[in-house]
Amino acid sequence: MNWENIYKLALTWVKEAGERIRSSFDQTLNIQTKSNANDLVTNMDKEIEQFFIGKIRESFPDHKILGEEGFGDELKDLEGIAWMIDPIDGTMNFIHQQRNFAISLGIYENGIGRIGIIYDVVHDELYHAFKGKGAYLNDKVLPALSETNIQESIIALNATWVMKNHRIDHNLLIPLVRDARGTRSYGTAALEMIYVATGRVDAYISMRLSPWDFAGGAVIVEELGGIVTNLRGEKLEFLNKDSLLVAKPGLHQTILKDYLKEGKW
Ligand code: 2AM
Ligand code: CA
């Protein structure tokens, strides 16, 4: 398999998709709802996913594709090469703010992340990593992450955890929020993972995400020495929805052990 070629093409397609999104800003969006009134999708989410699928099928007909909007394949396993695509991560932000969203792409081989690409379209910032070959912001190498403690950390999380219908006892998170220096919420898992990768925040927590939300970010964060698991400290499977704990080394262990009771809840 020519991975260099896959990497190069994937980067080109992501940039082209970003250009399409930028040029859509002055057009009227067609907005629909999915599972509930706040679960939104636009014509751009669908068009961008179909753009990727057309390109991948043409160049790599034997690769599998998992896309949020469902135009790809239904994956039963991760054998072979699988592209995991979120055409617009942060759709609600895209609609309301025209910023704070990203294209997210992870390319996996037999369940192992090889390539991660996240494109902050509005800022024209292309984050990418190839496993073992470093992580980059555009052409600039990103430095490895260093350890930090909870008292000096900023934690990204979605405030919906205060609702009691989540799978985790929300009381576990109260001491974490109290002890951290601050919390932030950006509404886009892909960029929140990038903020960990770049040290803008120190950890990111989510109760429930899909594989396309974290597949690209996981490759980039891990390449920089960050730790990516679910909230029980288990490896992600990339086939099902899961919770997410992404953090700098050291801090990940602290959050898991001192606050999340090592997943014993
Ligand atoms: P999306 O914009 O692609 O839907 C918002 O906190 C983050 O969670 C975004 O990355 C968003 O991705 C994701 N998200 C929103 N609703 C979700 C759901 N029902 N299941 C999984 N991920 C979701
Ligand atoms: Ca999406």
PDB file of C-alpha atoms and ligand atoms in Angstrom:
ATOM      1  CA  MET A   1       0.000   0.000   0.000  1.00  0.00           C
ATOM      2  CA  ASN A   2       1.354   3.387  -0.984  1.00  0.00           C
ATOM      3  CA  TRP A   3       0.607   5.349   2.178  1.00  0.00           C
ATOM      4  CA  GLU A   4       2.404   8.450   0.993  1.00  0.00           C
ATOM      5  CA  ASN A   5       0.035   8.654  -1.942  1.00  0.00           C
ATOM      6  CA  ILE A   6      -3.012   8.166   0.291  1.00  0.00           C
ATOM      7  CA  TYR A   7      -1.759  10.903   2.657  1.00  0.00           C
ATOM      8  CA  LYS A   8      -1.104  13.336  -0.177  1.00  0.00           C
ATOM      9  CA  LEU A   9      -4.467  12.758  -1.836  1.00  0.00           C
ATOM     10  CA  ALA A  10      -6.355  12.937   1.454  1.00  0.00           C
ATOM     11  CA  LEU A  11      -4.752  16.313   2.258  1.00  0.00           C
ATOM     12  CA  THR A  12      -5.608  17.637  -1.211  1.00  0.00           C
ATOM     13  CA  TRP A  13      -9.229  16.498  -0.955  1.00  0.00           C
ATOM     14  CA  VAL A  14      -9.677  17.966   2.517  1.00  0.00           C
ATOM     15  CA  LYS A  15      -8.355  21.339   1.329  1.00  0.00           C
ATOM     16  CA  GLU A  16     -10.655  21.244  -1.698  1.00  0.00           C
ATOM     17  CA  ALA A  17     -13.633  20.339   0.494  1.00  0.00           C
ATOM     18  CA  GLY A  18     -12.778  23.266   2.781  1.00  0.00           C
ATOM     19  CA  GLU A  19     -12.721  25.623  -0.188  1.00  0.00           C
ATOM     20  CA  ARG A  20     -16.205  24.396  -1.152  1.00  0.00           C
ATOM     21  CA  ILE A  21     -17.482  25.076   2.364  1.00  0.00           C
ATOM     22  CA  ARG A  22     -15.959  28.565   2.440  1.00  0.00           C
ATOM     23  CA  SER A  23     -17.505  29.455  -0.887  1.00  0.00           C
ATOM     24  CA  SER A  24     -20.922  28.314   0.399  1.00  0.00           C
ATOM     25  CA  PHE A  25     -20.994  30.982   3.127  1.00  0.00           C
ATOM     26  CA  ASP A  26     -23.015  33.474   1.100  1.00  0.00           C
ATOM     27  CA  GLN A  27     -25.523  30.851  -0.058  1.00  0.00           C
ATOM     28  CA  THR A  28     -28.684  29.939   1.822  1.00  0.00           C
ATOM     29  CA  LEU A  29     -28.355  26.651   3.675  1.00  0.00           C
ATOM     30  CA  ASN A  30     -30.973  23.946   3.544  1.00  0.00           C
ATOM     31  CA  ILE A  31     -31.241  22.853   7.198  1.00  0.00           C
ATOM     32  CA  GLN A  32     -32.938  19.640   8.323  1.00  0.00           C
ATOM     33  CA  THR A  33     -33.178  17.802  11.632  1.00  0.00           C
ATOM     34  CA  LYS A  34     -32.123  14.205  12.262  1.00  0.00           C
ATOM     35  CA  SER A  35     -32.775  12.327  15.552  1.00  0.00           C
ATOM     36  CA  ASN A  36     -34.179  15.394  17.355  1.00  0.00           C
ATOM     37  CA  ALA A  37     -34.837  19.114  16.890  1.00  0.00           C
ATOM     38  CA  ASN A  38     -31.237  20.029  17.827  1.00  0.00           C
ATOM     39  CA  ASP A  39     -29.582  17.311  15.738  1.00  0.00           C
ATOM     40  CA  LEU A  40     -28.956  19.283  12.563  1.00  0.00           C
ATOM     41  CA  VAL A  41     -27.748  18.528   9.073  1.00  0.00           C
ATOM     42  CA  THR A  42     -27.367  20.815   6.064  1.00  0.00           C
ATOM     43  CA  ASN A  43     -27.020  20.319   2.345  1.00  0.00           C
ATOM     44  CA  MET A  44     -23.295  21.121   2.798  1.00  0.00           C
ATOM     45  CA  ASP A  45     -22.740  18.228   5.268  1.00  0.00           C
ATOM     46  CA  LYS A  46     -24.219  15.885   2.660  1.00  0.00           C
ATOM     47  CA  GLU A  47     -22.483  17.412  -0.351  1.00  0.00           C
ATOM     48  CA  ILE A  48     -19.063  17.337   1.309  1.00  0.00           C
ATOM     49  CA  GLU A  49     -19.456  13.718   2.405  1.00  0.00           C
ATOM     50  CA  GLN A  50     -20.477  12.760  -1.133  1.00  0.00           C
ATOM     51  CA  PHE A  51     -17.511  14.697  -2.532  1.00  0.00           C
ATOM     52  CA  PHE A  52     -15.119  12.599  -0.392  1.00  0.00           C
ATOM     53  CA  ILE A  53     -16.864   9.343  -1.218  1.00  0.00           C
ATOM     54  CA  GLY A  54     -16.644  10.053  -4.961  1.00  0.00           C
ATOM     55  CA  LYS A  55     -12.898  10.738  -4.685  1.00  0.00           C
ATOM     56  CA  ILE A  56     -12.143   7.711  -2.484  1.00  0.00           C
ATOM     57  CA  ARG A  57     -14.198   5.259  -4.549  1.00  0.00           C
ATOM     58  CA  GLU A  58     -12.469   6.439  -7.731  1.00  0.00           C
ATOM     59  CA  SER A  59      -8.908   6.080  -6.385  1.00  0.00           C
ATOM     60  CA  PHE A  60      -9.314   3.312  -3.795  1.00  0.00           C
ATOM     61  CA  PRO A  61     -12.345   1.155  -4.672  1.00  0.00           C
ATOM     62  CA  ASP A  62     -11.432  -1.519  -2.115  1.00  0.00           C
ATOM     63  CA  HIS A  63     -11.295   0.883   0.860  1.00  0.00           C
ATOM     64  CA  LYS A  64     -14.194   1.089   3.319  1.00  0.00           C
ATOM     65  CA  ILE A  65     -15.862   4.401   4.165  1.00  0.00           C
ATOM     66  CA  LEU A  66     -17.696   5.355   7.339  1.00  0.00           C
ATOM     67  CA  GLY A  67     -19.363   8.747   7.016  1.00  0.00           C
ATOM     68  CA  GLU A  68     -21.631  10.568   9.445  1.00  0.00           C
ATOM     69  CA  GLU A  69     -24.335  11.273   6.884  1.00  0.00           C
ATOM     70  CA  GLY A  70     -24.593   7.623   5.878  1.00  0.00           C
ATOM     71  CA  PHE A  71     -23.500   7.736   2.223  1.00  0.00           C
ATOM     72  CA  GLY A  72     -20.604   5.360   2.927  1.00  0.00           C
ATOM     73  CA  ASP A  73     -20.610   1.734   4.009  1.00  0.00           C
ATOM     74  CA  GLU A  74     -22.083   0.029   7.032  1.00  0.00           C
ATOM     75  CA  LEU A  75     -18.985  -1.211   8.811  1.00  0.00           C
ATOM     76  CA  LYS A  76     -19.180  -4.526  10.638  1.00  0.00           C
ATOM     77  CA  ASP A  77     -15.453  -4.675  11.301  1.00  0.00           C
ATOM     78  CA  LEU A  78     -12.335  -2.610  10.680  1.00  0.00           C
ATOM     79  CA  GLU A  79     -10.407  -5.087   8.560  1.00  0.00           C
ATOM     80  CA  GLY A  80      -8.512  -3.466   5.705  1.00  0.00           C
ATOM     81  CA  ILE A  81      -8.439   0.279   5.202  1.00  0.00           C
ATOM     82  CA  ALA A  82     -11.305   2.395   6.512  1.00  0.00           C
ATOM     83  CA  TRP A  83     -11.840   6.121   5.990  1.00  0.00           C
ATOM     84  CA  MET A  84     -13.842   7.726   8.817  1.00  0.00           C
ATOM     85  CA  ILE A  85     -15.272  11.049   7.765  1.00  0.00           C
ATOM     86  CA  ASP A  86     -17.140  13.821   9.448  1.00  0.00           C
ATOM     87  CA  PRO A  87     -17.737  16.321   6.619  1.00  0.00           C
ATOM     88  CA  ILE A  88     -18.646  19.054   9.110  1.00  0.00           C
ATOM     89  CA  ASP A  89     -17.900  18.487  12.779  1.00  0.00           C
ATOM     90  CA  GLY A  90     -19.765  21.155  14.720  1.00  0.00           C
ATOM     91  CA  THR A  91     -22.734  21.482  12.381  1.00  0.00           C
ATOM     92  CA  MET A  92     -24.661  23.580  14.883  1.00  0.00           C
ATOM     93  CA  ASN A  93     -21.754  26.062  15.003  1.00  0.00           C
ATOM     94  CA  PHE A  94     -21.521  26.005  11.216  1.00  0.00           C
ATOM     95  CA  ILE A  95     -25.188  27.025  10.971  1.00  0.00           C
ATOM     96  CA  HIS A  96     -25.302  29.531  13.830  1.00  0.00           C
ATOM     97  CA  GLN A  97     -21.797  31.012  13.763  1.00  0.00           C
ATOM     98  CA  GLN A  98     -20.067  30.126  10.491  1.00  0.00           C
ATOM     99  CA  ARG A  99     -17.019  29.288  12.612  1.00  0.00           C
ATOM    100  CA  ASN A 100     -15.899  26.709  15.221  1.00  0.00           C
ATOM    101  CA  PHE A 101     -16.390  23.730  12.923  1.00  0.00           C
ATOM    102  CA  ALA A 102     -14.000  21.455  11.060  1.00  0.00           C
ATOM    103  CA  ILE A 103     -13.648  18.694   8.538  1.00  0.00           C
ATOM    104  CA  SER A 104     -12.457  15.542  10.311  1.00  0.00           C
ATOM    105  CA  LEU A 105     -10.883  12.537   8.650  1.00  0.00           C
ATOM    106  CA  GLY A 106      -9.221   9.440  10.086  1.00  0.00           C
ATOM    107  CA  ILE A 107      -7.756   6.659   7.962  1.00  0.00           C
ATOM    108  CA  TYR A 108      -7.361   3.332   9.753  1.00  0.00           C
ATOM    109  CA  GLU A 109      -5.695   0.060   8.800  1.00  0.00           C
ATOM    110  CA  ASN A 110      -7.043  -3.011  10.581  1.00  0.00           C
ATOM    111  CA  GLY A 111      -8.323  -0.749  13.361  1.00  0.00           C
ATOM    112  CA  ILE A 112      -5.056   1.167  13.787  1.00  0.00           C
ATOM    113  CA  GLY A 113      -5.023   4.886  13.055  1.00  0.00           C
ATOM    114  CA  ARG A 114      -2.513   5.738  10.321  1.00  0.00           C
ATOM    115  CA  ILE A 115      -3.596   9.198   9.173  1.00  0.00           C
ATOM    116  CA  GLY A 116      -5.500  11.953  10.963  1.00  0.00           C
ATOM    117  CA  ILE A 117      -6.542  15.191   9.278  1.00  0.00           C
ATOM    118  CA  ILE A 118      -8.580  17.990  10.805  1.00  0.00           C
ATOM    119  CA  TYR A 119      -9.192  21.172   8.859  1.00  0.00           C
ATOM    120  CA  ASP A 120     -10.253  24.362  10.621  1.00  0.00           C
ATOM    121  CA  VAL A 121     -11.823  25.730   7.468  1.00  0.00           C
ATOM    122  CA  VAL A 122     -12.427  29.308   8.612  1.00  0.00           C
ATOM    123  CA  HIS A 123      -8.864  29.815   9.860  1.00  0.00           C
ATOM    124  CA  ASP A 124      -7.358  27.817   6.971  1.00  0.00           C
ATOM    125  CA  GLU A 125      -5.506  25.673   9.521  1.00  0.00           C
ATOM    126  CA  LEU A 126      -4.832  22.141   8.375  1.00  0.00           C
ATOM    127  CA  TYR A 127      -3.794  19.804  11.196  1.00  0.00           C
ATOM    128  CA  HIS A 128      -2.474  16.441  10.123  1.00  0.00           C
ATOM    129  CA  ALA A 129      -0.438  13.479  11.277  1.00  0.00           C
ATOM    130  CA  PHE A 130       0.861  10.244   9.876  1.00  0.00           C
ATOM    131  CA  LYS A 131       1.475   7.684  12.609  1.00  0.00           C
ATOM    132  CA  GLY A 132       5.184   7.679  13.484  1.00  0.00           C
ATOM    133  CA  LYS A 133       6.021  10.599  11.179  1.00  0.00           C
ATOM    134  CA  GLY A 134       5.003  13.598  13.297  1.00  0.00           C
ATOM    135  CA  ALA A 135       2.048  15.938  13.495  1.00  0.00           C
ATOM    136  CA  TYR A 136       1.763  19.261  11.682  1.00  0.00           C
ATOM    137  CA  LEU A 137      -0.175  22.493  11.537  1.00  0.00           C
ATOM    138  CA  ASN A 138      -0.021  23.294   7.822  1.00  0.00           C
ATOM    139  CA  ASP A 139       3.755  22.798   7.179  1.00  0.00           C
ATOM    140  CA  LYS A 140       4.871  23.454  10.741  1.00  0.00           C
ATOM    141  CA  VAL A 141       5.837  20.565  13.032  1.00  0.00           C
ATOM    142  CA  LEU A 142       3.829  20.497  16.260  1.00  0.00           C
ATOM    143  CA  PRO A 143       5.832  19.952  19.468  1.00  0.00           C
ATOM    144  CA  ALA A 144       5.195  16.952  21.724  1.00  0.00           C
ATOM    145  CA  LEU A 145       2.878  17.517  24.696  1.00  0.00           C
ATOM    146  CA  SER A 146       4.286  17.895  28.184  1.00  0.00           C
ATOM    147  CA  GLU A 147       2.782  16.856  31.507  1.00  0.00           C
ATOM    148  CA  THR A 148       0.606  19.148  33.568  1.00  0.00           C
ATOM    149  CA  ASN A 149      -1.435  19.030  36.768  1.00  0.00           C
ATOM    150  CA  ILE A 150      -5.136  19.555  37.325  1.00  0.00           C
ATOM    151  CA  GLN A 151      -4.747  22.902  39.138  1.00  0.00           C
ATOM    152  CA  GLU A 152      -3.132  24.512  36.099  1.00  0.00           C
ATOM    153  CA  SER A 153      -5.320  22.899  33.477  1.00  0.00           C
ATOM    154  CA  ILE A 154      -8.144  24.074  31.259  1.00  0.00           C
ATOM    155  CA  ILE A 155     -10.646  21.323  30.506  1.00  0.00           C
ATOM    156  CA  ALA A 156     -12.941  21.362  27.500  1.00  0.00           C
ATOM    157  CA  LEU A 157     -16.314  19.752  28.084  1.00  0.00           C
ATOM    158  CA  ASN A 158     -19.893  20.157  27.034  1.00  0.00           C
ATOM    159  CA  ALA A 159     -22.142  21.610  29.724  1.00  0.00           C
ATOM    160  CA  THR A 160     -24.928  19.152  28.837  1.00  0.00           C
ATOM    161  CA  TRP A 161     -23.273  16.786  31.332  1.00  0.00           C
ATOM    162  CA  VAL A 162     -25.186  18.600  34.065  1.00  0.00           C
ATOM    163  CA  MET A 163     -28.307  16.828  32.799  1.00  0.00           C
ATOM    164  CA  LYS A 164     -28.953  13.684  34.751  1.00  0.00           C
ATOM    165  CA  ASN A 165     -29.836  11.365  31.884  1.00  0.00           C
ATOM    166  CA  HIS A 166     -26.243  10.628  30.963  1.00  0.00           C
ATOM    167  CA  ARG A 167     -24.520   7.289  31.349  1.00  0.00           C
ATOM    168  CA  ILE A 168     -22.036   8.678  33.848  1.00  0.00           C
ATOM    169  CA  ASP A 169     -22.922   9.956  37.319  1.00  0.00           C
ATOM    170  CA  HIS A 170     -22.524  13.676  36.700  1.00  0.00           C
ATOM    171  CA  ASN A 171     -21.542  14.186  40.369  1.00  0.00           C
ATOM    172  CA  LEU A 172     -18.159  12.648  39.500  1.00  0.00           C
ATOM    173  CA  LEU A 173     -17.398  15.632  37.309  1.00  0.00           C
ATOM    174  CA  ILE A 174     -18.150  18.346  39.848  1.00  0.00           C
ATOM    175  CA  PRO A 175     -14.804  18.041  41.756  1.00  0.00           C
ATOM    176  CA  LEU A 176     -13.006  18.006  38.400  1.00  0.00           C
ATOM    177  CA  VAL A 177     -14.631  21.254  37.323  1.00  0.00           C
ATOM    178  CA  ARG A 178     -13.932  22.742  40.779  1.00  0.00           C
ATOM    179  CA  ASP A 179     -10.233  21.783  40.812  1.00  0.00           C
ATOM    180  CA  ALA A 180      -9.357  22.744  37.249  1.00  0.00           C
ATOM    181  CA  ARG A 181      -8.172  26.263  36.475  1.00  0.00           C
ATOM    182  CA  GLY A 182     -11.011  26.680  34.003  1.00  0.00           C
ATOM    183  CA  THR A 183     -13.413  24.960  31.612  1.00  0.00           C
ATOM    184  CA  ARG A 184     -14.306  25.686  27.996  1.00  0.00           C
ATOM    185  CA  SER A 185     -16.912  24.410  25.574  1.00  0.00           C
ATOM    186  CA  TYR A 186     -16.492  24.770  21.830  1.00  0.00           C
ATOM    187  CA  GLY A 187     -19.133  22.396  20.430  1.00  0.00           C
ATOM    188  CA  THR A 188     -16.822  20.557  18.028  1.00  0.00           C
ATOM    189  CA  ALA A 189     -15.099  17.394  19.171  1.00  0.00           C
ATOM    190  CA  ALA A 190     -12.576  17.507  16.317  1.00  0.00           C
ATOM    191  CA  LEU A 191     -11.343  21.001  17.179  1.00  0.00           C
ATOM    192  CA  GLU A 192     -11.484  20.312  20.911  1.00  0.00           C
ATOM    193  CA  MET A 193      -9.121  17.377  20.308  1.00  0.00           C
ATOM    194  CA  ILE A 194      -6.913  19.700  18.265  1.00  0.00           C
ATOM    195  CA  TYR A 195      -6.916  22.164  21.151  1.00  0.00           C
ATOM    196  CA  VAL A 196      -5.502  19.374  23.337  1.00  0.00           C
ATOM    197  CA  ALA A 197      -2.969  18.480  20.625  1.00  0.00           C
ATOM    198  CA  THR A 198      -1.770  22.096  20.469  1.00  0.00           C
ATOM    199  CA  GLY A 199      -1.843  22.674  24.234  1.00  0.00           C
ATOM    200  CA  ARG A 200      -4.585  25.341  24.042  1.00  0.00           C
ATOM    201  CA  VAL A 201      -6.528  23.207  26.492  1.00  0.00           C
ATOM    202  CA  ASP A 202      -5.156  20.350  28.592  1.00  0.00           C
ATOM    203  CA  ALA A 203      -7.987  17.824  28.391  1.00  0.00           C
ATOM    204  CA  TYR A 204     -11.264  17.213  26.593  1.00  0.00           C
ATOM    205  CA  ILE A 205     -14.162  15.173  27.940  1.00  0.00           C
ATOM    206  CA  SER A 206     -17.278  14.048  26.118  1.00  0.00           C
ATOM    207  CA  MET A 207     -20.092  11.733  27.193  1.00  0.00           C
ATOM    208  CA  ARG A 208     -21.024  10.415  23.802  1.00  0.00           C
ATOM    209  CA  LEU A 209     -19.394  10.680  20.408  1.00  0.00           C
ATOM    210  CA  SER A 210     -19.315   8.681  17.190  1.00  0.00           C
ATOM    211  CA  PRO A 211     -16.205   7.202  15.540  1.00  0.00           C
ATOM    212  CA  TRP A 212     -16.096   9.927  12.871  1.00  0.00           C
ATOM    213  CA  ASP A 213     -15.994  12.568  15.621  1.00  0.00           C
ATOM    214  CA  PHE A 214     -12.757  11.259  17.165  1.00  0.00           C
ATOM    215  CA  ALA A 215     -11.039   9.083  14.521  1.00  0.00           C
ATOM    216  CA  GLY A 216      -8.927  11.871  13.004  1.00  0.00           C
ATOM    217  CA  GLY A 217      -8.181  13.639  16.274  1.00  0.00           C
ATOM    218  CA  ALA A 218      -7.024  10.437  17.972  1.00  0.00           C
ATOM    219  CA  VAL A 219      -4.181   9.964  15.468  1.00  0.00           C
ATOM    220  CA  ILE A 220      -2.998  13.559  15.862  1.00  0.00           C
ATOM    221  CA  VAL A 221      -3.205  13.644  19.674  1.00  0.00           C
ATOM    222  CA  GLU A 222      -1.468  10.279  20.100  1.00  0.00           C
ATOM    223  CA  GLU A 223       1.299  11.279  17.702  1.00  0.00           C
ATOM    224  CA  LEU A 224       2.083  14.127  20.118  1.00  0.00           C
ATOM    225  CA  GLY A 225       2.098  11.915  23.201  1.00  0.00           C
ATOM    226  CA  GLY A 226      -1.442  12.697  24.377  1.00  0.00           C
ATOM    227  CA  ILE A 227      -3.654   9.889  25.708  1.00  0.00           C
ATOM    228  CA  VAL A 228      -7.000   8.963  24.141  1.00  0.00           C
ATOM    229  CA  THR A 229      -9.467   6.578  25.824  1.00  0.00           C
ATOM    230  CA  ASN A 230     -13.104   6.468  26.845  1.00  0.00           C
ATOM    231  CA  LEU A 231     -14.147   7.693  30.309  1.00  0.00           C
ATOM    232  CA  ARG A 232     -13.463   4.251  31.770  1.00  0.00           C
ATOM    233  CA  GLY A 233      -9.877   4.377  30.553  1.00  0.00           C
ATOM    234  CA  GLU A 234     -10.507   1.768  27.838  1.00  0.00           C
ATOM    235  CA  LYS A 235      -9.199   1.844  24.274  1.00  0.00           C
ATOM    236  CA  LEU A 236     -11.647   3.188  21.710  1.00  0.00           C
ATOM    237  CA  GLU A 237     -13.116   0.646  19.273  1.00  0.00           C
ATOM    238  CA  PHE A 238     -13.930   3.031  16.392  1.00  0.00           C
ATOM    239  CA  LEU A 239     -17.003   0.985  15.456  1.00  0.00           C
ATOM    240  CA  ASN A 240     -19.501   2.260  18.023  1.00  0.00           C
ATOM    241  CA  LYS A 241     -20.414   5.406  19.886  1.00  0.00           C
ATOM    242  CA  ASP A 242     -18.324   5.930  23.009  1.00  0.00           C
ATOM    243  CA  SER A 243     -17.410   8.457  25.671  1.00  0.00           C
ATOM    244  CA  LEU A 244     -14.081  10.230  25.346  1.00  0.00           C
ATOM    245  CA  LEU A 245     -11.232  11.370  27.581  1.00  0.00           C
ATOM    246  CA  VAL A 246      -8.367  13.072  25.760  1.00  0.00           C
ATOM    247  CA  ALA A 247      -5.591  14.607  27.812  1.00  0.00           C
ATOM    248  CA  LYS A 248      -1.945  15.415  28.156  1.00  0.00           C
ATOM    249  CA  PRO A 249       0.215  12.622  29.573  1.00  0.00           C
ATOM    250  CA  GLY A 250       0.030  12.523  33.370  1.00  0.00           C
ATOM    251  CA  LEU A 251      -3.159  14.555  33.471  1.00  0.00           C
ATOM    252  CA  HIS A 252      -5.043  11.708  31.786  1.00  0.00           C
ATOM    253  CA  GLN A 253      -4.008   9.345  34.568  1.00  0.00           C
ATOM    254  CA  THR A 254      -4.892  11.900  37.249  1.00  0.00           C
ATOM    255  CA  ILE A 255      -8.385  12.488  35.844  1.00  0.00           C
ATOM    256  CA  LEU A 256      -9.022   8.777  35.447  1.00  0.00           C
ATOM    257  CA  LYS A 257      -7.718   7.786  38.872  1.00  0.00           C
ATOM    258  CA  ASP A 258      -8.615  10.717  41.140  1.00  0.00           C
ATOM    259  CA  TYR A 259     -11.893  11.804  39.559  1.00  0.00           C
ATOM    260  CA  LEU A 260     -13.340   9.031  37.396  1.00  0.00           C
ATOM    261  CA  LYS A 261     -12.586   6.239  39.912  1.00  0.00           C
ATOM    262  CA  GLU A 262     -10.743   4.306  37.195  1.00  0.00           C
ATOM    263  CA  GLY A 263     -14.061   3.649  35.477  1.00  0.00           C
ATOM    264  CA  LYS A 264     -15.605   1.858  38.450  1.00  0.00           C
ATOM    265  CA  TRP A 265     -19.077   3.386  38.236  1.00  0.00           C
TER     266      TRP A 265
HETATM  267  P1  2AM B   1     -21.449  17.015  14.846  1.00  0.00           P
HETATM  268  O1  2AM B   1     -21.491  18.481  14.820  1.00  0.00           O
HETATM  269  O2  2AM B   1     -20.742  16.427  13.681  1.00  0.00           O
HETATM  270  O3  2AM B   1     -22.839  16.418  15.019  1.00  0.00           O
HETATM  271  C1  2AM B   1     -20.700  18.783  20.071  1.00  0.00           C
HETATM  272  O4  2AM B   1     -20.438  18.805  21.448  1.00  0.00           O
HETATM  273  C2  2AM B   1     -19.887  17.650  19.462  1.00  0.00           C
HETATM  274  O5  2AM B   1     -20.586  16.401  19.647  1.00  0.00           O
HETATM  275  C3  2AM B   1     -19.708  17.790  17.971  1.00  0.00           C
HETATM  276  O6  2AM B   1     -18.477  17.221  17.629  1.00  0.00           O
HETATM  277  C4  2AM B   1     -20.863  17.009  17.394  1.00  0.00           C
HETATM  278  O7  2AM B   1     -20.600  16.534  16.113  1.00  0.00           O
HETATM  279  C5  2AM B   1     -20.979  15.877  18.383  1.00  0.00           C
HETATM  280  N1  2AM B   1     -22.337  15.371  18.526  1.00  0.00           N
HETATM  281  C6  2AM B   1     -23.461  16.085  18.610  1.00  0.00           C
HETATM  282  N2  2AM B   1     -24.545  15.288  18.795  1.00  0.00           N
HETATM  283  C7  2AM B   1     -24.079  14.022  18.835  1.00  0.00           C
HETATM  284  C8  2AM B   1     -24.697  12.741  18.999  1.00  0.00           C
HETATM  285  N3  2AM B   1     -25.999  12.606  19.173  1.00  0.00           N
HETATM  286  N4  2AM B   1     -23.910  11.653  18.972  1.00  0.00           N
HETATM  287  C9  2AM B   1     -22.584  11.784  18.808  1.00  0.00           C
HETATM  288  N5  2AM B   1     -21.941  12.965  18.645  1.00  0.00           N
HETATM  289  C10 2AM B   1     -22.667  14.076  18.663  1.00  0.00           C
HETATM  290 CA    CA B   2     -20.969  16.214  11.458  1.00  0.00          CA
END
